[in-house]
Structures are given as structure tokens and as C-alpha cells.
Coordinates of C-alpha atoms and ligand atoms in Angstrom, one line a residue:
X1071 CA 280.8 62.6 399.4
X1072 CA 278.4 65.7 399.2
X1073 CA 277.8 67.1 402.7
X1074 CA 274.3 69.4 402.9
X1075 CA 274.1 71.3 406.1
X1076 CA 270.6 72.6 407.1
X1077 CA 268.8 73.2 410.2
X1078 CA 265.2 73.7 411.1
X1079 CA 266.1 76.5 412.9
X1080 CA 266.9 78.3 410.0
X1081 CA 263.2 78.8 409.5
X1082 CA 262.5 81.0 413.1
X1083 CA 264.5 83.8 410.8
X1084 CA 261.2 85.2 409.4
X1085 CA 260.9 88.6 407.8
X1086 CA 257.4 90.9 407.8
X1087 CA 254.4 89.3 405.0
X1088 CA 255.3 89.7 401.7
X1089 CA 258.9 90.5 402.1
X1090 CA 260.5 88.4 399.0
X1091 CA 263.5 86.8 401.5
X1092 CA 261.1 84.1 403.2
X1093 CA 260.8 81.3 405.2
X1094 CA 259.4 79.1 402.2
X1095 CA 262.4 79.8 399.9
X1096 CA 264.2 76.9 402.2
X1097 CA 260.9 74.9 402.0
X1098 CA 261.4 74.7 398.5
X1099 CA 265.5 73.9 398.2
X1100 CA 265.0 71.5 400.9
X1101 CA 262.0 70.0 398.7
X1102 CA 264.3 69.8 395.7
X1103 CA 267.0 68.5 397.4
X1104 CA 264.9 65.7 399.2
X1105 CA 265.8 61.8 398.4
X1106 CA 268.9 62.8 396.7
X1107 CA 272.1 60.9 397.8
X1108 CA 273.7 63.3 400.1
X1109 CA 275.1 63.1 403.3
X1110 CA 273.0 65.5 406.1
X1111 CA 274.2 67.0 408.5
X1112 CA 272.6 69.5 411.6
X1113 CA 275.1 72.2 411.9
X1114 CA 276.2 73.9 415.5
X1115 CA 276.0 78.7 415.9
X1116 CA 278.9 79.7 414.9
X1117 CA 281.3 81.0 418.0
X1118 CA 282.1 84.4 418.3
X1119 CA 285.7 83.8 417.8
X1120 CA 284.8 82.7 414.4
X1121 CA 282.2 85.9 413.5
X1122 CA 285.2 88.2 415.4
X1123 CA 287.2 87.5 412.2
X1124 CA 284.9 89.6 410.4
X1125 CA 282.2 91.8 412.4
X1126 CA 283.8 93.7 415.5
X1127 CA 282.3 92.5 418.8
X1128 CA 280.5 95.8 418.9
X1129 CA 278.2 95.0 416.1
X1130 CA 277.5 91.3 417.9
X1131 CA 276.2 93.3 420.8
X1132 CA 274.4 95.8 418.7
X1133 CA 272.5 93.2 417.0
X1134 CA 271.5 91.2 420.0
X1135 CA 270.4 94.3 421.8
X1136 CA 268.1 94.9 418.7
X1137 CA 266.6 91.6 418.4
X1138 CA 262.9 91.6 419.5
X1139 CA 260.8 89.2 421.9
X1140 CA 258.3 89.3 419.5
X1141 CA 257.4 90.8 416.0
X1142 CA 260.0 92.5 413.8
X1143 CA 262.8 95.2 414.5
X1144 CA 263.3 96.9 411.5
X1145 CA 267.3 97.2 410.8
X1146 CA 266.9 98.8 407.8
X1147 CA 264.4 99.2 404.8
X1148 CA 264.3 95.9 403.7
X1149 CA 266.8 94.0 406.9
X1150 CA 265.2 93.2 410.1
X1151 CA 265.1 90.8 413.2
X1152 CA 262.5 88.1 414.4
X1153 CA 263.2 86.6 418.0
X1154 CA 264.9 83.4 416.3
X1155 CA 267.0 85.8 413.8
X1156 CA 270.4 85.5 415.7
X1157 CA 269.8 81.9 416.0
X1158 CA 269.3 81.5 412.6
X1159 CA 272.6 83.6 411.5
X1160 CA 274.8 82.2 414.3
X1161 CA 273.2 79.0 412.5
X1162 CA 273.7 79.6 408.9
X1163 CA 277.6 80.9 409.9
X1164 CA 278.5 77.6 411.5
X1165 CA 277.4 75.8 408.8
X1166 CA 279.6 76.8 406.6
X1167 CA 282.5 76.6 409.1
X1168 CA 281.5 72.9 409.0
X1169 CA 281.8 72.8 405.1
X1170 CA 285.2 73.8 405.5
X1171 CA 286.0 71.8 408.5
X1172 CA 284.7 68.8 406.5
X1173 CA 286.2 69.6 403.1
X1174 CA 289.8 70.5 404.0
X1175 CA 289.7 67.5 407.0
X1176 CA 288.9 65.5 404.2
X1177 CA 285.3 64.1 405.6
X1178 CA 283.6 65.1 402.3
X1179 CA 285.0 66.3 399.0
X1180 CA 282.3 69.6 398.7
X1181 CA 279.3 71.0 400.4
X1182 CA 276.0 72.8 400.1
X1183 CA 275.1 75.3 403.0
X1184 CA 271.1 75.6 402.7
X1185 CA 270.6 78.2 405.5
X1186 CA 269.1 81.6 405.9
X1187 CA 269.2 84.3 406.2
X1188 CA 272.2 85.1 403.2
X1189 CA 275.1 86.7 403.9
X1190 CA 276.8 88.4 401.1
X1191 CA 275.3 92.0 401.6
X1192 CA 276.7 92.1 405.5
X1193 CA 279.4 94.5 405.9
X1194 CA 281.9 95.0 408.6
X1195 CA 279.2 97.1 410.6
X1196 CA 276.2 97.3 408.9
X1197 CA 273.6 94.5 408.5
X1198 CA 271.2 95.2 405.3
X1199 CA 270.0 93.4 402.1
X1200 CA 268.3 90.7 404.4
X1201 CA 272.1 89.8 405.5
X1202 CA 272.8 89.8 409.4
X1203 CA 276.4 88.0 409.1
X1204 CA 278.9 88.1 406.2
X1205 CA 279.0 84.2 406.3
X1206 CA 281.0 83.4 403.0
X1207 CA 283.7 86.1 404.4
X1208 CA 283.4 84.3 407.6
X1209 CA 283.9 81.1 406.1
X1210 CA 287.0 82.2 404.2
X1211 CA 288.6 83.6 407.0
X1212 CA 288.2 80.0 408.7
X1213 CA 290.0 78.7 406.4
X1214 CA 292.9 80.8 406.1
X1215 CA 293.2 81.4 409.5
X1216 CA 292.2 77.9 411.4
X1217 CA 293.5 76.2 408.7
X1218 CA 296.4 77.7 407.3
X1219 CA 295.8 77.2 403.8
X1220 CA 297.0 79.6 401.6
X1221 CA 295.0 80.9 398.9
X1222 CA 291.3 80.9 399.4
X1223 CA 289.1 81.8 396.3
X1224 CA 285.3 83.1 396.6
X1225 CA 283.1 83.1 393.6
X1226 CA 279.8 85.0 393.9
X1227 CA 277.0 84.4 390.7
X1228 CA 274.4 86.1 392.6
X1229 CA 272.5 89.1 390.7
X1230 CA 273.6 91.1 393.2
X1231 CA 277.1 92.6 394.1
X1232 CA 278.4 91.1 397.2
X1233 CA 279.4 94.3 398.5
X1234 CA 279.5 92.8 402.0
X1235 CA 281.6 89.4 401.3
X1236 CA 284.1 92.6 398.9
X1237 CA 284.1 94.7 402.5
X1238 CA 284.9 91.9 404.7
X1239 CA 287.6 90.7 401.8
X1240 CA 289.1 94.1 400.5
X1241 CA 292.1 94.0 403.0
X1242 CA 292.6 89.9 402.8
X1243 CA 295.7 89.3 400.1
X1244 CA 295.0 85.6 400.6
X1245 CA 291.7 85.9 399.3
X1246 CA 290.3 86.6 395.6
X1247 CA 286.8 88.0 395.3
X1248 CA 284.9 87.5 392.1
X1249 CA 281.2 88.8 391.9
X1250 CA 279.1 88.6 388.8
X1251 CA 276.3 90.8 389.0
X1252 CA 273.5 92.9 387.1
X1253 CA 274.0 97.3 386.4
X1254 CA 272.7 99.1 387.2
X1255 CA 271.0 97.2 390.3
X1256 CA 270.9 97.8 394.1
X1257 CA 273.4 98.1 396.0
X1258 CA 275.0 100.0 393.2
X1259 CA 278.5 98.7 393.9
X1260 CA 280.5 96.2 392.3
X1261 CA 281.7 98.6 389.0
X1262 CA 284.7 97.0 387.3
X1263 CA 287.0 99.6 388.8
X1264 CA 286.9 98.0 392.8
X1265 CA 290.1 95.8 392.9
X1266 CA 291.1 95.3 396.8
X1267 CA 293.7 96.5 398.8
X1268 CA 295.7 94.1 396.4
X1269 CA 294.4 93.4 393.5
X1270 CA 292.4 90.9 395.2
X1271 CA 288.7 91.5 394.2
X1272 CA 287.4 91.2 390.7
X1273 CA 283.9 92.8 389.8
X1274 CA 282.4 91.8 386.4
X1275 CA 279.0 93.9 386.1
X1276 CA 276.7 92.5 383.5
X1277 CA 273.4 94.6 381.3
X1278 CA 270.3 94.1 382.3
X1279 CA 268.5 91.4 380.0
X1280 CA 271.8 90.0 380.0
X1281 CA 271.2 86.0 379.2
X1282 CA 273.8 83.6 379.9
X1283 CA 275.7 83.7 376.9
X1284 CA 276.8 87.2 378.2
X1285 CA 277.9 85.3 381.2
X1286 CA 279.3 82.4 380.1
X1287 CA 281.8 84.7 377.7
X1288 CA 282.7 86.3 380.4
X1289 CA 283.6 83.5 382.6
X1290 CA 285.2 82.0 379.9
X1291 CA 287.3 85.2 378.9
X1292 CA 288.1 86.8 382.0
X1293 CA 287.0 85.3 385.0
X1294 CA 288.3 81.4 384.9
X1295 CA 291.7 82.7 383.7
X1296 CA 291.9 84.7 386.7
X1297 CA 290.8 82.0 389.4
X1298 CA 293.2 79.3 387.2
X1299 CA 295.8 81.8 387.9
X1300 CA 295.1 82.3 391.4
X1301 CA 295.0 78.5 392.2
X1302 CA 293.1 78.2 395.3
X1303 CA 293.1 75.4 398.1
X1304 CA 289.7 75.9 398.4
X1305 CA 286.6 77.1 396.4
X1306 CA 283.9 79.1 397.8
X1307 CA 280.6 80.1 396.2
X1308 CA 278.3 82.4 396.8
X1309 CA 275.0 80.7 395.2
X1310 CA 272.4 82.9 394.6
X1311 CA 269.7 82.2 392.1
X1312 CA 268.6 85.6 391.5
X1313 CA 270.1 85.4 388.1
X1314 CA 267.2 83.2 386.6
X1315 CA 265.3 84.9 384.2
X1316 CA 262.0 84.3 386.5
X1317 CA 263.4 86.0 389.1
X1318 CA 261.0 89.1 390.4
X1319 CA 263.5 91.2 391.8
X1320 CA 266.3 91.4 389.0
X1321 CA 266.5 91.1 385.2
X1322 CA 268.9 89.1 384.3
X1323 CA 267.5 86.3 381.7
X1324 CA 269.4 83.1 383.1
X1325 CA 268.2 79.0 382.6
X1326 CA 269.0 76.4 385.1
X1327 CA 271.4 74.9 382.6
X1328 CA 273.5 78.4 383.2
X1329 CA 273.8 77.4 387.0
X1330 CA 274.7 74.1 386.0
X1331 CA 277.0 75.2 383.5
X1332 CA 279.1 77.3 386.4
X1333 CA 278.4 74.8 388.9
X1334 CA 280.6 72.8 386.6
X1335 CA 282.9 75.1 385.8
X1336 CA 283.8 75.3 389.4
X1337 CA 284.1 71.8 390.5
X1338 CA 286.6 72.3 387.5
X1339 CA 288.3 74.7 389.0
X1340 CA 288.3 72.7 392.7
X1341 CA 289.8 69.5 391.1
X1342 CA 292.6 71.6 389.2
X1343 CA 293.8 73.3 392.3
X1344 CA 292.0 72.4 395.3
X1345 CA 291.4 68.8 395.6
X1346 CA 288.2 69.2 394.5
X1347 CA 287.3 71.4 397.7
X1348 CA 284.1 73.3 396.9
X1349 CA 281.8 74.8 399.4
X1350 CA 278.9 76.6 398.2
X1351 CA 276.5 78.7 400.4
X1352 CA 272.7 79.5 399.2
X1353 CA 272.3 83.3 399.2
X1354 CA 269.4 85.0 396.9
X1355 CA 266.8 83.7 395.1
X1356 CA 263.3 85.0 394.9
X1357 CA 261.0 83.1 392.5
X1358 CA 260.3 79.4 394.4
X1359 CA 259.9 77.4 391.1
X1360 CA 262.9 78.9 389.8
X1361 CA 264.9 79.0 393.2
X1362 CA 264.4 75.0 393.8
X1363 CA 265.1 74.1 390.0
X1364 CA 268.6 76.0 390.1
X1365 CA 269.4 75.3 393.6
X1366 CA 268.8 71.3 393.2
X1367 CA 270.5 71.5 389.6
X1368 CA 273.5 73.6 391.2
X1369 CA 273.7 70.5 394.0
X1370 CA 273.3 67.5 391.6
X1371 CA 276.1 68.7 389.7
X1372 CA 278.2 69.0 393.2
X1373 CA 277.3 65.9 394.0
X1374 CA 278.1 64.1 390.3
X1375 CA 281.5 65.6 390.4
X1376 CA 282.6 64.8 393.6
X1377 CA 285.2 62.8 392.1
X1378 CA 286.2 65.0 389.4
Ligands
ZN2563 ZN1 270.7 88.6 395.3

């Protein structure tokens, strides 16, 4: 069983016209994933004990004391808040604490989290790259944590470093970050030199016009001998779709088949170690065509290898 969590009110998260991180990026995933043979779910804001794990309750009351009755606050360049933002973050959060309820209590075998806004850029204290709440991070700590499993691994293919999910991580020996992404490229972290507090983060930067032979060498070489290694009771993905070579804000030269390619790789990787335990949460993705091709070929593949 493939478990999709959505929620229309993932939608009242709506940045200023023209701003690439939209409302009709979900439109489109939801589109692609329409009549396919998944089970739905609505998913519940995550509590704050749950966001506590990761964002001091400081920044919770910072954020709500920003969010605006109407039009935009503007948190940083390219990060603000609509009146529904919080909702849609608390939103996209508790969805993925579903996913992992659901995976590790055994009511599905993996899960797609189609929510906005993304979460990988959040750090501990500072909201920016269109991310509000660091809700991979917040995810893994659910796990390890509520749970008690042991070893929890998060895999991030998303053109850009996931400098918030590697701030909210760094300090979290249970935990093994790996981030693909393009450099140079904003945020400008992410060089191959940022480990963890213990060894525990793993950054593979890639060229620009990089295609995905460059990346599937590197998985092949480096990264999947590092996450067999680690053998984790769960797999966690950060699923951007930035990566695809139609994508207008990076230049990486990625196909579908790539996505589907790691997707598989993955579900590999979940079934070796995990039970086949694989939640994956949409992050970037700017190009609509491209986003809803990747995201539904990423999600077929979850749902084909459910069973291995
Ligand atoms: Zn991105």
C-alpha cells in the first residue's frame, strides 16, 4: 500500500505573482497523480511537541506574530507569509508525521507527502528558501524519538543543498544526511567537506550541466555504499524536481527516467534494511510540465515496489 497525504489547505500558502514556489505546482502533482491506485489520506497540523524537536518555541511565536491578515509579510527575499501560511506548514509537517506513523505501524509500506510549502531550506531559527518548517528533519526526529527506531536515513536529490534538513540534522548521530545538489548554486552550502557532529551528513555537490550520468555514478560509487552501510529502519526522501533539465531556476540537465532510476534505487535500499519503509516528501520543482512528469514517475515507482 502507497499512502499519499495532501490537503487542500495546502493551497491558502500563496506566495506574491510570479514568485516560482506557487500554488499551481500542487495543481499539477495532484493532476499527475490523479486515478492512480493510491490510498488518500487528509493529514491533521502538526503539534508543537512535534515541531519543538526541531524549531525552538521562540521561532513558533515569531512566525505567528509575523503572519499577516491579509497580503504578504515578507520574511526574507524570496520567503514570506499569506494568512493560510502556518496552516499550510503546520499541515505539510503532520503529514509527514503520518507517513511515518503509517509506515513504521505497518498501515502502508511507503508514502508520498504532496504538501507545501517545502521544507529543506528551514533552519533551526531562520525560515528562507520558501521553507517555514524543516519538515523532513521534523519527520526524522518522529521517528527516532516517538518511535524508537534506531537509525534513520534521509536522502535529499533536490538541486538545492538542504542546508536546513543538514542544520536541524548536524548534532543527530542516529541520523545520516545525504544531499545531492548543483555548485555553485544558492544557498552556497553543501561543499563535500560538511560531515556532522559525527560523521553523519554526506554532501555530494555536482557541475552545473551536470546530466544524470554524473549522478547516477555518484550514487552508484559513493552514495549507496554509504546508506547500505548505514542500514536504516526507515528511508526518507527529500523529493525535489529541480534537477530536471527544464527546470528555470537551476541547471542541472536531469530526465524523468533519472528520478525514476533513484526512486528505485531507494525502494532498494528500504527493502534491504528497512522493510521497505520509504517516505518521501515533495520539496522543489519549478517548471509544471516537468514537475508533474517527475513527481508522478517518482510515485508510480513507489507504488510498483511496494512489495519489493
Ligand atoms: Zn530546490
Amino acid at each position: 500500500m502507497t499512502l499519499l497525504l495532501t490537503h487542500p489547505d495546502a493551497d491558502r500558502h500563496e506566495n506574491p505573482p510570479g514568485h516560482p514556489e506557487q500554488v499551481a505546482r500542487l495543481e499539477a502533482v495532484r493532476a499527475a497523480l490523479d486515478g492512480m491506485d493510491l490510498t488518500r489520506e487528509s493529514p491533521q497540523e502538526a503539534p508543537d511537541a512535534a515541531l519543538l524537536r526541531c524549531h525552538p518555541q521562540r521561532y513558533l511565536d515569531a512566525l505567528a506574530a509575523a503572519q499577516p491578515a491579509e497580503g504578504w509579510a515578507q520574511l526574507d527575499a524570496d520567503t514570506s507569509l499569506s494568512p493560510g501560511s502556518l496552516r499550510a506548514a503546520r499541515l505539510a509537517a503532520g503529514a509527514a508525521l503520518r507517513a511515518v506513523d503509517a509506515v513504521v505501524e505497518g498501515d502502508a509500506r511507503n508514502a508520498f507527502v504532496a504538501m507545501r510549502p517545502p521544507g529543506h531550506h528551514a533552519e533551526t531559527e531562520t525560515p528562507m528558501g520558501f521553507c517555514l518548517f524543516g519538515t523532513v528533519a521534523i519527520a526524522a526526529k518522529h521517528a527516532l524519538d516517538h518511535h524508537g527506531l534506531g537509525r534513520v536515513a534521509v536522502v535529499d536529490f533536490d538541486v538545492h543543498h538542504g542546508n536546513g534538513t543538514q542544520d536541524l540534522l548536524w548534532d543527530e548521530p542516529r541520523s545520516l544526511f545525504v544531499s545531492t545538489h548543483q555548485s555553485p548554486l544558492w544557498p552556497g552550502t553543501g561543499a563535500a567537506g560538511e560531515t556532522g557532529a559525527h560523521d553523519n551528513v554526506m554532501n555530494v555537490p555536482l557541475p552545473p550541466n551536470s546530466d544524470g550520468r554524473v549522478f547516477r555514478a555518484r550514487m552508484q560509487d559513493d552514495i549507496l555504499p554509504r546508506l547500505n552501510a548505514f542500514a536504516p529502519d526507515l528511508v526518507l526522501v527529500s523529493a525535489g524536481f529541480d534537477a530536471h533539465a527544464d527546470d528555470p531556476l537551476a541547471q542541472l540537465t536531469w530526465t524523468t527516467e533519472d528520478f525514476v532510476w533513484v526512486t528505485e534505487r531507494l525502494c532498494d535500499l528500504a527493502h534491504a534494511h528497512a522493510g521497505g519503509r520509504l517516505v518521501s516528501c515533495l520539496e522543489g520543482g519549478y517548471d509544471l510540465d516537468a514537475l508533474a512528469d517527475a513527481a508522478g514517475a517518482h510515485v508510480d515507482v513507489l507504488r510498483r515496489r511496494e512489495n519489493g
